[in-house]
Coordinates of C-alpha atoms and ligand atoms in Angstrom, one line a residue:
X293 CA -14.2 13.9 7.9
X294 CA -14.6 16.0 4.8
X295 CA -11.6 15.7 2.3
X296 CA -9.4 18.5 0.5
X297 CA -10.9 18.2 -2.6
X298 CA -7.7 21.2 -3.7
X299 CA -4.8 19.0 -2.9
X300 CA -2.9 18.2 -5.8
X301 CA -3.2 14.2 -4.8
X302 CA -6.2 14.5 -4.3
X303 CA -7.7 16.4 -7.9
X304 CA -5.2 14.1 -10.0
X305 CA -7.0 10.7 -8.5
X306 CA -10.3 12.7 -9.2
X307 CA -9.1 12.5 -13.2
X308 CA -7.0 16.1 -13.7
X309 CA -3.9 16.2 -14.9
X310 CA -1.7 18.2 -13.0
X311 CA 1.7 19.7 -13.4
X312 CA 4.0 19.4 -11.8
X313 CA 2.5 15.8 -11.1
X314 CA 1.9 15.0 -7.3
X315 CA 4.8 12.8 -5.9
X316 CA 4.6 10.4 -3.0
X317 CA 6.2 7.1 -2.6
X318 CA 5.5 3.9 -1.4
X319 CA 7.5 3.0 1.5
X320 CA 8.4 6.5 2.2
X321 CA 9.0 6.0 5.8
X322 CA 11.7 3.3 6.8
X323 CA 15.2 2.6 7.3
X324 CA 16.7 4.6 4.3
X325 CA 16.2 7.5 7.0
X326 CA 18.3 8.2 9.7
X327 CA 15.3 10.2 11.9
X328 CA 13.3 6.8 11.4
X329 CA 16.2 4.7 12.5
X330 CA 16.4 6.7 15.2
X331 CA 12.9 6.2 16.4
X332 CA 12.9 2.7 15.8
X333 CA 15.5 2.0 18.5
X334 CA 13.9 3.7 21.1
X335 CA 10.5 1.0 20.7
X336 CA 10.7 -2.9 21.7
X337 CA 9.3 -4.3 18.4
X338 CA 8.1 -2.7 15.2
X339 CA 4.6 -3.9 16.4
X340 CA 5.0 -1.8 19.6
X341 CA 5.9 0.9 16.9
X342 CA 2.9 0.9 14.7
X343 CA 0.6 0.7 17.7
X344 CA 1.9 3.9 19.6
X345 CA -0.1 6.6 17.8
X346 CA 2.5 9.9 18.9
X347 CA 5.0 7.1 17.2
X348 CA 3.3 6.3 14.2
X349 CA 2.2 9.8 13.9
X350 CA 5.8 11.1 13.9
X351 CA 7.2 8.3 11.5
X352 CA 4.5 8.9 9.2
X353 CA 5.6 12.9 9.4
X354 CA 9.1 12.5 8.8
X355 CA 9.4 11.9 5.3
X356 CA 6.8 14.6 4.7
X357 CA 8.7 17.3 6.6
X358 CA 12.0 16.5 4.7
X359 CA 10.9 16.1 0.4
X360 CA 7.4 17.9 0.7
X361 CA 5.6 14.9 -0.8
X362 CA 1.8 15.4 -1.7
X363 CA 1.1 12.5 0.2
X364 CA 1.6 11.3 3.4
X365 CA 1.2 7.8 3.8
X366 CA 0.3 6.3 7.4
X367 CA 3.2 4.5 9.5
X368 CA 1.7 1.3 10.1
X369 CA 1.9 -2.2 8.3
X370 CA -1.0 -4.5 6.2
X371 CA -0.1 -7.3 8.8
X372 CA -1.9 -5.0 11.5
X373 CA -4.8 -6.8 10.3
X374 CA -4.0 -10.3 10.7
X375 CA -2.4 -9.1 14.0
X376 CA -5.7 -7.4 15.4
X377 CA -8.1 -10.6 14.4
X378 CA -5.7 -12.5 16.7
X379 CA -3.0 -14.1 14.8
X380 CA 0.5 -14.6 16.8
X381 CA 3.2 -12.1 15.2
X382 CA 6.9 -11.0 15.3
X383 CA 9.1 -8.8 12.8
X384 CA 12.7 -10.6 12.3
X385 CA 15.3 -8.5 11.4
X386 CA 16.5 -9.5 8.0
X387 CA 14.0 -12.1 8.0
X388 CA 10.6 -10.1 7.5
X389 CA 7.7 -11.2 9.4
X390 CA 6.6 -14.2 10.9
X391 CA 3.2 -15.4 12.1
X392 CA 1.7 -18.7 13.5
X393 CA 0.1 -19.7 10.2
X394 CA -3.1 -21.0 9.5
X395 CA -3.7 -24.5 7.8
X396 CA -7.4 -25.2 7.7
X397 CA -11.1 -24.4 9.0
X398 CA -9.7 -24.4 12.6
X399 CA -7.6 -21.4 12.3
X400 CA -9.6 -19.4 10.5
X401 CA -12.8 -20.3 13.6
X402 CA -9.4 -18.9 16.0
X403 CA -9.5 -15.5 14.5
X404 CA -11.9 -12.6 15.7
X405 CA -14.0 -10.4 13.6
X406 CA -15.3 -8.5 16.5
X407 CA -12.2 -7.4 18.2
X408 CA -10.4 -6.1 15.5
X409 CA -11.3 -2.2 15.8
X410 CA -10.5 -2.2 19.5
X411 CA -7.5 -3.4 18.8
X412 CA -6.7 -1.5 15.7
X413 CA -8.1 1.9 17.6
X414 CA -4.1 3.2 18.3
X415 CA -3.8 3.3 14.6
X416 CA -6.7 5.4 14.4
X417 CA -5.7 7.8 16.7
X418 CA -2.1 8.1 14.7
X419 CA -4.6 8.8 11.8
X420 CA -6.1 12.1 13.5
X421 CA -2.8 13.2 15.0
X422 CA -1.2 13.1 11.5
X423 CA -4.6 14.9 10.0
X424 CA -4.1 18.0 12.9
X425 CA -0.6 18.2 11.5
X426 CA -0.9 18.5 8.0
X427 CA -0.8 21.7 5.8
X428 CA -3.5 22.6 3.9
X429 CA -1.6 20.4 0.2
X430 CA -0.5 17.5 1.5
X431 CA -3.1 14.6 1.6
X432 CA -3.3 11.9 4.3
X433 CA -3.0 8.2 2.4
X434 CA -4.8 5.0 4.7
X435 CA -3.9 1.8 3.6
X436 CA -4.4 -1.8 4.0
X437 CA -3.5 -5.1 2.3
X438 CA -5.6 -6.8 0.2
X439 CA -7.3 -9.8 1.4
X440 CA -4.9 -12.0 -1.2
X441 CA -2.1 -10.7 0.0
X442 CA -2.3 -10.3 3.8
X443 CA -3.9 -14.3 3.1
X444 CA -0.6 -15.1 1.8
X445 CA 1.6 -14.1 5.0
X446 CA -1.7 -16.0 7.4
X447 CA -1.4 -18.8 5.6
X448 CA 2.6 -19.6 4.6
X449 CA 3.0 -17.8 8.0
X450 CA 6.2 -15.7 5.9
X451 CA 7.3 -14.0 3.0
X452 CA 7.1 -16.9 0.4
X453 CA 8.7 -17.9 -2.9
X454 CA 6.5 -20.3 -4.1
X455 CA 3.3 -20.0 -2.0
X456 CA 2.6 -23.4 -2.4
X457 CA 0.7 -23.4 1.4
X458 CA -2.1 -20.8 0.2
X459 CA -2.0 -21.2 -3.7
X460 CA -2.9 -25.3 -3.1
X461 CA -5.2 -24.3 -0.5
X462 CA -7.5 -21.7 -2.9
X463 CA -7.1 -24.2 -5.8
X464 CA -7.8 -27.4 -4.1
X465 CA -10.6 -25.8 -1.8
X466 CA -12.3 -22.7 -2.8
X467 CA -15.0 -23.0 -0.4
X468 CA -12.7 -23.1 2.5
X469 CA -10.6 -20.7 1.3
X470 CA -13.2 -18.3 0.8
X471 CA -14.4 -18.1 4.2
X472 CA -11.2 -16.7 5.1
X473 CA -11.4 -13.9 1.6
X474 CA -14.6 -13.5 3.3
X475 CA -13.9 -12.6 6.7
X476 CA -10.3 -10.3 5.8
X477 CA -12.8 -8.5 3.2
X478 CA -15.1 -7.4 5.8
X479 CA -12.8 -6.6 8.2
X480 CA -10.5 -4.3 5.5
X481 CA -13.6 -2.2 5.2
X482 CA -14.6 -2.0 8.7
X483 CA -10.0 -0.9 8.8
X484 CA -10.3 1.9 6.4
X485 CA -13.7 2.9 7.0
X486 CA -12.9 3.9 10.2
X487 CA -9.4 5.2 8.6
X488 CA -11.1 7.3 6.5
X489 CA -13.5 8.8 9.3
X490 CA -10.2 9.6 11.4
X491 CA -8.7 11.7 8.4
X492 CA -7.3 9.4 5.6
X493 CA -8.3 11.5 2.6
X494 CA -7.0 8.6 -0.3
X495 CA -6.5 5.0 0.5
X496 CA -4.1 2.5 -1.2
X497 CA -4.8 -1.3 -1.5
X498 CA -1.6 -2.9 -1.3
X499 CA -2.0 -5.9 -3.1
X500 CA 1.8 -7.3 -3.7
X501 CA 1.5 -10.9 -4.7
X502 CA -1.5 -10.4 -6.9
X503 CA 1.2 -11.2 -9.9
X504 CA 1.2 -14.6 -8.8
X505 CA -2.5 -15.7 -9.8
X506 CA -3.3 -17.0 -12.9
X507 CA -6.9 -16.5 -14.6
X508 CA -9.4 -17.4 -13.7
X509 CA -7.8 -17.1 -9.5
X510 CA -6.9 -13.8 -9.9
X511 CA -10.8 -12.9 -10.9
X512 CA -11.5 -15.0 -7.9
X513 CA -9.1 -13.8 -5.1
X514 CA -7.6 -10.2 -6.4
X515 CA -10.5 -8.8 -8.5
X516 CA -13.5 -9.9 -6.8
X517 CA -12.6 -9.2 -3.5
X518 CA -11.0 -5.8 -4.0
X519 CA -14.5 -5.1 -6.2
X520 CA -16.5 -5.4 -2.7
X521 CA -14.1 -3.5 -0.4
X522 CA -14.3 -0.7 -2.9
X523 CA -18.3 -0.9 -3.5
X524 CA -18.6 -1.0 0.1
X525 CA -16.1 1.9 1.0
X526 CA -18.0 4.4 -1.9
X527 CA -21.1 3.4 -0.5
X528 CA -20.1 5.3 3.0
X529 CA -17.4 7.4 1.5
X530 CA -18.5 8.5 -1.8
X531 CA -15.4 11.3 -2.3
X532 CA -12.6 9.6 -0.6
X533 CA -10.6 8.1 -3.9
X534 CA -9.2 4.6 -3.7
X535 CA -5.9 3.1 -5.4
X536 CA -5.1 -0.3 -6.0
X537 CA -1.6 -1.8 -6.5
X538 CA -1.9 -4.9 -8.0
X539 CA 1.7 -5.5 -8.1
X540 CA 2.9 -8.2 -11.3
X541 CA -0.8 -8.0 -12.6
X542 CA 1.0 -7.8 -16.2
X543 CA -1.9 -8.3 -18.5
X544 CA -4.5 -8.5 -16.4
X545 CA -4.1 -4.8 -15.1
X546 CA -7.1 -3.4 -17.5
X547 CA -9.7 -6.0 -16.0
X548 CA -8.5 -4.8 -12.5
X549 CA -8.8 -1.3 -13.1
X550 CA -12.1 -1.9 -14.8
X551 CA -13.8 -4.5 -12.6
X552 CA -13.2 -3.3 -9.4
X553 CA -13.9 0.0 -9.7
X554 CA -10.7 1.7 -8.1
X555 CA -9.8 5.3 -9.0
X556 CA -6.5 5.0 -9.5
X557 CA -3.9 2.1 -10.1
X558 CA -0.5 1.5 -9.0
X559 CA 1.5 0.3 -11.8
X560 CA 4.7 -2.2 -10.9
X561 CA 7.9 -1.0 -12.3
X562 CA 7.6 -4.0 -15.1
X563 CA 4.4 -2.4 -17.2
X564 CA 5.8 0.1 -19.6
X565 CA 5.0 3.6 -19.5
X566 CA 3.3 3.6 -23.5
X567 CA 1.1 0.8 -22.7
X568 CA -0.2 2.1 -19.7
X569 CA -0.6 6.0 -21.4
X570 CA -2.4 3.9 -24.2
X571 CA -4.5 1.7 -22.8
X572 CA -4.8 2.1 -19.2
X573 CA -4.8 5.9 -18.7
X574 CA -8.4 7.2 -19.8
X575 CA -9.4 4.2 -17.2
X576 CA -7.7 5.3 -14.2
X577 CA -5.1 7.6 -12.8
X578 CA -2.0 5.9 -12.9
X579 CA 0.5 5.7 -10.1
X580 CA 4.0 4.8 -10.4
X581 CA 6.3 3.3 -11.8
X582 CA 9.9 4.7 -11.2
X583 CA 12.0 1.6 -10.1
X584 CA 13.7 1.4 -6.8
X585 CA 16.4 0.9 -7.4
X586 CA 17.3 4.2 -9.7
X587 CA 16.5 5.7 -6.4
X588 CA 20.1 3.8 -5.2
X589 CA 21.8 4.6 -8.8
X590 CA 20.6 8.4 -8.7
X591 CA 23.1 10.6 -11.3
X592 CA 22.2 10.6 -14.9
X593 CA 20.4 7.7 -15.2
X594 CA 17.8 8.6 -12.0
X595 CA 17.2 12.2 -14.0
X596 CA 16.5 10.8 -17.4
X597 CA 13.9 8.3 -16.2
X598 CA 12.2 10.5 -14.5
X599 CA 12.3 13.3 -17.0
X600 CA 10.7 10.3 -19.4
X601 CA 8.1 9.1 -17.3
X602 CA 6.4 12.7 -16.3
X603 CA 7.1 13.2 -20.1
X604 CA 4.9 9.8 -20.9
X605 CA 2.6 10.2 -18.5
X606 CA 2.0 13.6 -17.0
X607 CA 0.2 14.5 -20.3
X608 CA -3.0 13.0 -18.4
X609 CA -4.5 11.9 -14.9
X610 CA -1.0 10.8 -12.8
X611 CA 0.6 10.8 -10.0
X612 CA 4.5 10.1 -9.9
X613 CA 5.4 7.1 -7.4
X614 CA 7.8 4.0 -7.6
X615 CA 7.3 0.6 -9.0
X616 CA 7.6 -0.7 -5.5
X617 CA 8.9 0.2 -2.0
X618 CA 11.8 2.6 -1.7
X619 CA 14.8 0.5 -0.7
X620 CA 16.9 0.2 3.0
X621 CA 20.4 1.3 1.2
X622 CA 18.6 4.6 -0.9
X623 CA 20.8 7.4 -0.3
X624 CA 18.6 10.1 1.5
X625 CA 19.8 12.8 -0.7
X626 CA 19.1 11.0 -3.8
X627 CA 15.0 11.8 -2.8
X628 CA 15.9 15.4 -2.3
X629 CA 16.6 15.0 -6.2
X630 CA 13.8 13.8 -7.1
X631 CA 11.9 16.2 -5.2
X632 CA 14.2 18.6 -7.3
X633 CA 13.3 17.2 -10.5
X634 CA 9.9 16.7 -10.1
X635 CA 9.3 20.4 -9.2
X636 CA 11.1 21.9 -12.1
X637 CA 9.4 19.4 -14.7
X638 CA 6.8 19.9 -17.5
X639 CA 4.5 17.5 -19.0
X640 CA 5.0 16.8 -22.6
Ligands
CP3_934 O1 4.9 3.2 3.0 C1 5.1 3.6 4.1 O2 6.1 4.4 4.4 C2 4.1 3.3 5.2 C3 4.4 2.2 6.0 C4 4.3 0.8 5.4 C5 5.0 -0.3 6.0 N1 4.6 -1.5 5.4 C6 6.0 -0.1 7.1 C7 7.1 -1.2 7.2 C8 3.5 0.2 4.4 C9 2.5 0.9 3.4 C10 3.7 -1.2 4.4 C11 3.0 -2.2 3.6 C12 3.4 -3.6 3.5 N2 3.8 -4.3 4.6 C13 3.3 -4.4 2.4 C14 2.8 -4.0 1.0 C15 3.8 -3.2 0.3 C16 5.0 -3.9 -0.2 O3 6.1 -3.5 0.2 O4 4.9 -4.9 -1.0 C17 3.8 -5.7 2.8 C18 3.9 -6.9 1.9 C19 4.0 -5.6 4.2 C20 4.5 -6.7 5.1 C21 5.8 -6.5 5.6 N3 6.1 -5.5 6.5 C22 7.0 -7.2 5.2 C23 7.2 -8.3 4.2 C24 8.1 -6.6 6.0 C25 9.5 -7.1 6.1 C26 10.3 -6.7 4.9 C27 11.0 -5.4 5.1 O5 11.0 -4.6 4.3 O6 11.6 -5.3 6.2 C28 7.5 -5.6 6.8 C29 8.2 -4.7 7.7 C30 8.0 -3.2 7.6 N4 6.9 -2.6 7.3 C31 9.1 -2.2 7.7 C32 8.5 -1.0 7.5 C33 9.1 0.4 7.6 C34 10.5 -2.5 8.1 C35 10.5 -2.6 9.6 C36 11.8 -2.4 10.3 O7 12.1 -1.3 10.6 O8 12.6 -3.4 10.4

């Protein structure tokens, strides 16, 4: 599918600067919304959710409909991945997810390359129900983990702390390791390859433990990896722009942006907005970094950090976004603010 090459998202990832500055935000959809609660109880399992496409399709709507974002970020998880190669998985409430992890050579021989886009193929279809329902401005975001992260959750089985599991693993064993990096990067293209051919427009990279890697792993597991998903998507999809959120990448952030070849990066609420107009701006579009949780504070303190990070950065290629997910306890109306402020500001 062609892409709207006049949506707002769509011209700031392609290197304009726009104002006002295209909004969407990570974690968009979710429990900060009554509509989404509401949904949720009416499904078994959030798995169950993700893999009914009318569902999905209306979850992924729901944000959009109420604040107007410029982006409209599929209702699905990065875990979908894991879940369609084969691997056992559950959502705990309050506990996050849970899968049966996997230790060694064995597991990895367990999982199935060839099954995954039969089983992924109700995402799909939420993909082109959501593209039939869009207006003509808002762009439709794909997504998937990156093979470090959704590796992390296969192979500590959880949300970690310390990642000791995977982190010894990759260290003590690159070879081994790097059958599994292997087979996750090929099957993230063959996931949003065929995203993009239902209607994703943009896709996003989640890569949320990449801040735990010190050189030279990170080259190894985040960069190189994330380097061949993206040479391999612009090789079918030359138009369709890619971001990469290399969460807690600190310093490292320029050689990401520059090695892999991503169009625009998701900055973490840590990097400050100078550094990133000064050095990482006339290397990609920058995405972010508003934190959560002035998204629960709102007042005074939500308006001025806004009003000084389109001032920072909306002076060049951006696209306004939070430093992570938006949180359970954000008060709905809070959004509508931003929303507010974002369509009455100026860039500097
Ligand atoms: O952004 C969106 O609105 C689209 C949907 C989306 C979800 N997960 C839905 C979801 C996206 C883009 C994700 C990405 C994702 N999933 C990441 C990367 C981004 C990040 O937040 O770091 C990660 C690490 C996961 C794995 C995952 N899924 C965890 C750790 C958890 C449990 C923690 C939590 O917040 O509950 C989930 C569950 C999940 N994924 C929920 C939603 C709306 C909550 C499910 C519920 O209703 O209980």
């Amino acid at each position: 599918m062609p892409i709207g090459q006049n949506k707002p998202l769509v011209r700031a990832l392609a290197g304009e600067s726009i104002t006002p500055p295209p909004w969407w935000l990570m974690r968009q959809a979710g429990r900060y919304l009554p509509e989404y609660r509401a949904t949720r109880v009416k499904a078994n399992d959030f798995v169950e959710m993700c893999l009914t496409p009318a569902i999905a399709a209306e979850l992924t709507l729901q944000p959009v409909r109420r604040y107007r974002m410029d982006g409209a970020i599929l209702f699905s998880d990065i875990l979908m991945l894991p879940y369609a190669l084969g691997q056992a998985l559950t959502f705990r409430e309050r506990e996050g997810p849970i899968l049966e992890p996997i230790e060694n050579h064995a597991g990895i021989g367990r999982l199935k390359l060839g099954q995954i886009m039969s089983h992924l193929e109700p995402v799909f279809d939420a993909v082109r129900r959501v593209a039939e329902a869009l207006d003509t401005r808002t762009t439709l975001i794909g997504f998937a983990g990156s093979p470090w992260t959704v590796a992390t959750y296969m192979v500590e089985g959880r949300t970690s702390r310390e990642f000791r599991q995977v982190k010894s693993w990759a260290y003590r064993d690159a070879k081994g390791f790097g059958a599994l990096i292997d087979l996750l990067v090929e099957g993230t293209v063959d996931f949003l390859a065929a995203q993009m051919a239902a209607g994703a427009e943009v896709v996003q990279l989640f890569d949320s433990w990449a801040g735990i890697l010190p050189e030279p792993a990170f080259g190894r597991w985040v960069i190189e990896p994330t380097r061949r998903i993206v040479a391999a998507l612009k090789r079918r999809f030359p138009d369709h722009p890619i971001i990469g959120f290399p969460r807690g990448a600190g310093l490292l952030y320029e050689r990401y942006i520059t090695e892999t070849g991503i169009d625009g990066v998701g900055l973490d609420t840590m990097v400050p907005a100078g550094y990133a107009r000064a050095q990482l701006q006339q290397l990609a579009t920058i995405q972010g970094n508003l934190d959560p949780v002035l998204l629960i504070a709102g007042g005074a303190a939500l308006e001025t950090a806004v009003k000084e990070l389109c001032r920072m950065l909306g002076g060049g290629p951006f696209v306004f976004n939070l430093g992570h997910g938006v949180l359970p306890e954000t008060p709905p109306e809070n959004v509508e603010t931003l929303a507010t402020l974002l369509a009455g500001s100026n860039a500097a």
